[in-house]
């Protein structure tokens, strides 16, 4: 009996066009990371289960892929790249220089409900600073996010900023003081865009038995968002510094970060404070980030993160501060496709060489070798079939040029080339002349 070929629910195959687009995006963001001095590391997909258990939110714990391996050990697939980093830096901090700046690109796994741009296996591109409490690090993370979005050709985006101490301070001001209750409150507030104000009210009453008055006050405070300039915004929220020390610290650190960013050429409209940004993972302790595409807000955050000063305490008595963010490449791909910013090509080769007779393949492959040596990706069609079929193949895959080798070209060792965009054809030219035309 034949097995039906099908893809597991929540997982995804990528055809060449999409796989090439993803590879291109990864190459671009890697260059950005490297330009800031971040270095690559790798960690395994599988970790001991105890490494991952209780590190994320309750929701993530429910989504964890955990099982026993062939040796009877309790293991789990990583659900993000940050917890493995905490284990890595605790294990190897004597072998790397602090502060340590790393980036990592790899797949993670969460057994959540699949939806647009969100799968159970997805690729994360993380970049992190470890070993410094300086707000300078937090500011640089914003710079990297900004540079990454620009490198991908995204012009309309917003980096939303908040601080966990601001949220902690607001909660305490309205009578939510226990750590677990604050985490519950923030988890519910983080759902504001998904379930709306009424839904948040219902959940807070159910989870914490809060009064309507306190809920309304809490929602009003956490709905504060920067609309105008940063100077005007920080003047408006300045009285909140008097509410408690947590709020004062959070607002002051955001002000310090804005002071650093104000000296740069970055468009100031692309980063704004939003008190409703809570971030779902429980280990963030300072500034947090979420990046959305302005014309596709329903897509959700395409790059998010924050400071996590307490994360390494699970693995080490030595406190190692960290701050970083993660680009969700799969969700970003879905957004770029919807915006029409992805290429239609399904080939990396600029040139297709077409032979009219099998006797000409030796010349075709010699030509291809010469083009590749000149950094021009080149493909040879493997059969001497009808030209119409070969041109159709080139058009479908997106080759820029087709070189046709017929009897005259083979005899004179010249090249006839057709531009697939303009339709212009040039007959029996030398290799160097063709190379000059292609590289113009």
XYZ file of C-alpha atoms in Angstrom:
440
model
C 0.000 0.000 0.000
C 1.391 3.404 -0.974
C 1.937 6.018 1.721
C 0.069 9.275 1.086
C 2.649 12.112 0.848
C 1.521 14.829 3.244
C 3.064 17.398 5.572
C 2.472 17.183 9.317
C -0.017 19.787 10.572
C 1.715 22.926 11.846
C 4.871 22.221 9.829
C 5.807 23.489 6.399
C 7.653 22.513 3.218
C 9.247 25.335 1.265
C 9.429 25.313 -2.519
C 12.531 26.893 -4.134
C 11.053 30.378 -4.506
C 10.229 30.680 -0.812
C 13.333 28.813 0.370
C 15.519 31.147 -1.709
C 13.730 34.203 -0.302
C 14.303 32.916 3.217
C 17.969 32.205 2.538
C 18.373 35.727 1.153
C 16.753 37.280 4.218
C 18.967 35.246 6.541
C 22.055 36.349 4.623
C 21.069 40.012 4.929
C 20.338 39.951 8.669
C 23.530 37.951 9.335
C 25.523 40.749 7.695
C 23.763 43.275 9.930
C 24.568 41.250 13.065
C 28.204 40.934 12.008
C 28.452 44.671 11.282
C 27.745 45.324 14.981
C 30.340 42.770 16.124
C 27.989 39.906 17.017
C 29.526 36.448 16.544
C 27.720 33.178 15.706
C 27.215 30.217 18.036
C 25.239 26.974 17.691
C 23.307 24.979 20.280
C 21.478 21.636 19.859
C 17.808 21.345 18.985
C 17.440 18.933 21.915
C 18.162 19.853 25.524
C 17.733 18.019 28.797
C 14.115 18.655 29.740
C 15.102 20.269 33.047
C 16.919 22.990 31.100
C 13.689 24.124 29.427
C 10.978 23.251 31.949
C 9.631 26.260 33.873
C 11.711 28.718 31.885
C 8.925 30.057 29.673
C 5.333 31.065 30.366
C 2.661 28.550 31.367
C 1.404 28.610 27.777
C 4.827 27.721 26.394
C 5.194 24.933 28.942
C 1.979 23.405 27.587
C 3.413 23.648 24.054
C 6.750 22.015 24.916
C 7.722 18.935 22.886
C 9.104 16.727 25.678
C 9.816 12.975 25.578
C 12.274 10.258 26.605
C 15.144 9.517 24.234
C 16.545 6.063 23.456
C 18.716 6.271 26.567
C 15.700 6.868 28.790
C 16.674 10.514 29.415
C 14.019 13.223 29.732
C 14.647 15.606 26.816
C 12.779 18.392 25.046
C 12.992 20.355 21.811
C 14.028 23.968 22.387
C 11.105 26.433 22.245
C 13.332 29.478 21.752
C 17.017 30.406 21.451
C 17.302 32.384 24.698
C 17.058 29.598 27.285
C 19.727 27.530 25.444
C 21.852 30.716 25.443
C 21.497 30.976 29.233
C 22.654 27.374 29.558
C 25.468 27.972 27.041
C 26.820 31.112 28.702
C 26.625 29.537 32.173
C 28.569 26.545 30.871
C 31.198 28.393 28.818
C 31.451 31.913 30.292
C 35.112 31.297 31.184
C 35.850 30.593 27.506
C 34.197 33.686 26.017
C 34.949 37.335 26.676
C 32.343 39.385 28.521
C 30.382 41.297 27.469
C 29.571 38.587 24.942
C 27.688 39.452 21.742
C 26.252 36.479 19.903
C 23.785 35.726 17.164
C 22.247 32.383 16.285
C 19.963 31.248 13.478
C 18.072 27.988 13.887
C 14.733 26.254 14.216
C 12.672 26.074 17.405
C 9.524 24.099 18.225
C 6.246 24.912 19.957
C 3.139 22.773 19.858
C 0.803 25.731 19.408
C -2.125 26.269 17.091
C -0.829 26.929 13.591
C -1.904 30.169 11.913
C -0.754 32.649 9.263
C 3.030 33.004 9.460
C 3.120 30.929 12.648
C 4.067 27.241 12.630
C 5.046 24.588 15.165
C 8.554 24.582 13.756
C 9.948 27.985 12.870
C 13.259 29.768 12.449
C 14.478 32.351 14.920
C 17.360 34.780 14.362
C 18.523 35.898 17.800
C 21.091 38.516 18.733
C 22.057 39.158 22.362
C 24.384 41.064 24.670
C 25.473 39.076 27.757
C 27.373 40.411 30.769
C 26.463 44.118 30.921
C 23.759 46.111 32.725
C 24.362 49.201 30.582
C 21.429 50.817 28.796
C 23.891 51.279 25.936
C 23.330 47.573 25.154
C 19.556 48.029 25.120
C 19.942 50.969 22.736
C 22.151 48.934 20.410
C 19.481 46.230 20.182
C 17.112 48.904 18.814
C 19.814 49.898 16.315
C 20.184 46.294 15.145
C 16.407 45.861 14.747
C 16.231 49.103 12.762
C 19.190 48.153 10.533
C 17.754 44.664 9.967
C 14.384 46.013 8.824
C 16.102 48.478 6.494
C 18.368 45.774 5.052
C 15.260 43.756 4.148
C 13.749 46.671 2.253
C 11.014 47.295 4.836
C 10.267 51.009 5.053
C 7.090 51.153 7.144
C 7.640 49.559 10.553
C 7.467 50.494 14.244
C 9.665 49.294 17.104
C 7.436 49.433 20.185
C 9.301 49.897 23.473
C 8.361 49.409 27.095
C 9.988 48.515 30.410
C 8.978 45.681 32.729
C 9.554 47.928 35.759
C 6.962 50.347 34.360
C 4.434 47.538 34.161
C 5.419 46.245 37.610
C 5.051 49.772 38.994
C 1.624 50.274 37.419
C 0.434 46.931 38.815
C 1.652 47.797 42.318
C 0.054 51.243 42.137
C -3.296 49.528 41.560
C -2.795 46.993 44.349
C -1.325 44.001 42.484
C 1.829 43.314 44.499
C 2.573 39.572 44.523
C 5.036 38.480 41.824
C 2.807 35.672 40.538
C -0.197 38.029 40.425
C 1.830 40.638 38.515
C 2.879 37.972 36.007
C -0.747 36.888 35.603
C -1.822 40.509 35.100
C 0.869 41.134 32.490
C 0.055 37.901 30.687
C -3.576 38.982 30.394
C -2.703 42.560 29.357
C -0.414 41.142 26.676
C -3.565 39.692 25.067
C -5.178 43.140 24.682
C -4.843 43.222 20.886
C -6.225 39.668 20.615
C -9.177 39.652 23.023
C -9.877 43.381 23.433
C -10.565 45.411 26.565
C -13.712 43.485 27.490
C -11.882 40.180 27.267
C -9.058 41.489 29.460
C -11.576 42.695 32.046
C -13.257 39.301 32.164
C -9.963 37.446 32.603
C -8.611 39.796 35.296
C -11.831 39.474 37.305
C -11.673 35.711 36.961
C -7.945 35.298 37.653
C -7.375 37.945 40.375
C -10.842 38.981 41.544
C -10.004 42.624 40.771
C -12.635 45.347 41.118
C -13.987 47.122 38.046
C -12.460 50.430 39.234
C -8.946 48.995 39.573
C -9.195 47.200 36.240
C -10.210 50.428 34.479
C -7.370 52.340 36.134
C -4.913 49.611 35.205
C -6.102 49.511 31.597
C -5.954 53.296 31.287
C -2.365 53.378 32.532
C -1.200 50.471 30.399
C -2.835 51.947 27.291
C -0.521 54.974 27.357
C 1.308 55.209 24.050
C 3.731 57.706 22.530
C 1.992 59.620 19.746
C 4.093 62.744 19.250
C 7.740 63.509 19.909
C 9.661 61.719 22.648
C 10.294 65.008 24.517
C 6.562 65.728 24.724
C 5.804 62.148 25.721
C 8.316 61.987 28.579
C 7.084 65.363 29.866
C 3.516 64.023 29.913
C 4.359 60.843 31.851
C 6.846 62.513 34.207
C 4.323 62.650 37.113
C 4.121 58.834 37.027
C 7.695 58.720 38.393
C 6.197 59.730 41.740
C 3.924 56.672 41.855
C 6.704 54.340 43.031
C 10.393 53.484 42.523
C 9.703 50.825 39.873
C 7.971 53.322 37.602
C 10.681 55.900 38.197
C 13.446 53.463 37.272
C 11.669 52.192 34.150
C 10.891 55.650 32.781
C 14.404 56.932 33.499
C 16.030 54.013 31.673
C 13.832 54.610 28.624
C 14.836 58.289 28.741
C 18.525 57.291 28.867
C 18.077 54.998 25.878
C 16.284 57.709 23.892
C 19.155 60.088 24.642
C 21.585 57.631 23.001
C 19.322 56.985 20.000
C 18.690 60.705 19.438
C 22.279 61.186 18.225
C 21.820 58.688 15.379
C 20.449 59.054 11.843
C 17.572 56.682 12.592
C 14.065 57.874 11.789
C 12.647 58.740 15.236
C 9.114 57.899 14.120
C 10.102 54.231 13.825
C 10.533 53.682 17.570
C 7.894 54.591 20.154
C 6.960 53.779 23.760
C 3.834 51.704 24.339
C 2.915 50.743 27.924
C 0.750 47.808 26.767
C 3.773 45.862 25.466
C 4.334 43.173 28.092
C 6.008 40.302 26.183
C 4.651 36.857 26.956
C 7.781 35.187 28.316
C 8.148 35.502 32.067
C 11.870 36.125 32.249
C 12.045 39.708 30.937
C 13.057 42.197 33.629
C 13.841 45.492 31.858
C 13.301 47.161 28.498
C 11.221 45.087 26.054
C 10.725 45.382 22.284
C 8.104 44.441 19.699
C 8.352 45.307 15.998
C 5.323 45.454 13.729
C 4.834 46.182 10.030
C 2.664 49.296 9.809
C 0.510 48.010 6.965
C 0.170 44.497 8.443
C -0.427 45.022 12.148
C -2.591 41.897 12.312
C 0.498 39.832 11.519
C 1.851 40.531 14.995
C 5.428 41.157 16.030
C 8.170 40.201 13.551
C 11.035 41.027 15.931
C 10.749 41.035 19.705
C 12.814 40.647 22.856
C 14.060 42.425 25.928
C 16.341 42.389 28.963
C 16.467 39.250 31.099
C 18.745 39.903 34.070
C 17.602 36.864 36.066
C 17.633 34.158 33.393
C 21.052 32.613 34.085
C 20.309 32.196 37.803
C 18.709 28.865 36.953
C 22.123 27.584 35.898
C 24.624 29.676 37.871
C 24.947 31.558 41.160
C 26.821 34.216 39.223
C 24.424 36.809 37.840
C 24.942 37.369 34.125
C 22.747 40.087 32.680
C 21.467 39.840 29.142
C 19.472 41.762 26.564
C 18.521 40.713 23.059
C 15.851 40.237 20.443
C 14.703 37.657 17.941
C 13.598 38.076 14.328
C 10.790 35.658 13.418
C 11.852 34.958 9.849
C 8.864 32.733 8.969
C 6.316 35.317 10.073
C 8.333 38.041 8.363
C 8.366 36.028 5.137
C 4.590 35.747 5.245
C 4.347 39.502 5.674
C 6.811 40.336 2.910
C 4.976 38.011 0.538
C 1.685 39.732 1.335
C 3.325 43.114 0.707
C 4.745 41.913 -2.615
C 8.358 42.405 -1.503
C 9.580 38.888 -2.353
C 11.238 37.992 -5.630
C 9.394 35.713 -8.085
C 12.605 33.911 -9.011
C 13.131 30.246 -8.228
C 16.756 30.122 -9.375
C 20.028 31.590 -8.175
C 21.496 31.464 -11.683
C 21.472 34.602 -13.823
C 22.289 32.694 -17.014
C 20.822 29.566 -18.627
C 22.966 28.006 -21.368
C 20.924 26.229 -24.024
C 22.398 23.746 -26.538
C 20.823 22.905 -29.894
C 22.819 19.672 -30.194
C 24.357 17.278 -27.673
C 27.758 17.731 -29.357
C 27.898 21.268 -27.972
C 27.719 20.386 -24.264
C 31.515 20.403 -23.792
C 31.627 24.029 -24.976
C 28.548 24.882 -22.870
C 30.106 23.564 -19.665
C 33.417 25.288 -20.400
C 31.500 28.564 -20.836
C 29.560 27.990 -17.623
C 32.813 27.372 -15.766
C 34.217 30.666 -17.063
C 31.109 32.605 -16.039
C 31.140 31.081 -12.547
C 34.831 31.969 -12.203
C 33.748 35.550 -12.923
C 31.108 35.357 -10.129
C 28.147 34.968 -12.487
C 25.880 32.088 -11.432
C 25.213 29.921 -14.487
C 23.098 26.862 -15.226
C 23.357 24.521 -18.248
C 20.103 22.983 -19.490
C 20.895 19.223 -19.493
C 19.131 18.222 -22.729
C 19.417 19.364 -26.349
C 15.668 19.690 -26.715
C 13.453 22.232 -28.496
C 14.461 25.850 -27.838
C 10.870 26.742 -27.011
C 10.943 24.328 -24.089
C 14.277 25.648 -22.850
C 13.160 29.284 -23.078
C 9.954 28.396 -21.248
C 12.056 26.841 -18.486
C 14.197 30.006 -18.228
C 11.126 32.240 -18.124
C 9.456 30.123 -15.450
C 12.489 30.057 -13.148
C 13.523 33.663 -13.697
C 16.865 33.528 -15.499
C 17.920 36.975 -16.663
C 19.743 35.739 -19.773
C 19.677 32.718 -22.069
C 22.783 31.812 -24.068
C 22.051 29.733 -27.177
C 24.784 27.532 -28.619
C 24.103 26.437 -32.160
C 26.303 25.285 -35.006
C 27.779 28.750 -35.730
C 28.486 29.560 -32.075
C 30.133 26.193 -31.506
C 32.307 26.493 -34.621
C 33.449 30.067 -33.938
C 33.501 29.720 -30.131
C 31.279 32.782 -29.814
C 28.097 33.459 -27.839
C 24.548 34.421 -28.757
C 22.649 35.834 -25.791
C 19.063 36.950 -25.177
C 17.934 39.297 -22.421
C 14.789 37.674 -20.988
C 13.442 40.999 -19.697
C 13.922 43.272 -22.706
C 13.847 40.550 -25.368
C 17.005 41.977 -26.962
C 19.254 39.387 -28.626
C 22.960 39.836 -29.439
C 24.572 37.364 -31.856
C 27.988 35.717 -31.847
C 29.906 37.910 -29.400
C 33.072 37.072 -27.453
C 32.990 35.853 -23.863
C 34.605 39.061 -22.573
C 32.056 41.229 -24.398
C 29.156 39.200 -22.977
C 30.678 39.425 -19.495
C 30.927 43.197 -19.862
C 27.242 43.426 -20.892
C 26.068 41.216 -18.010
C 28.019 43.154 -15.378
C 26.890 46.601 -16.536
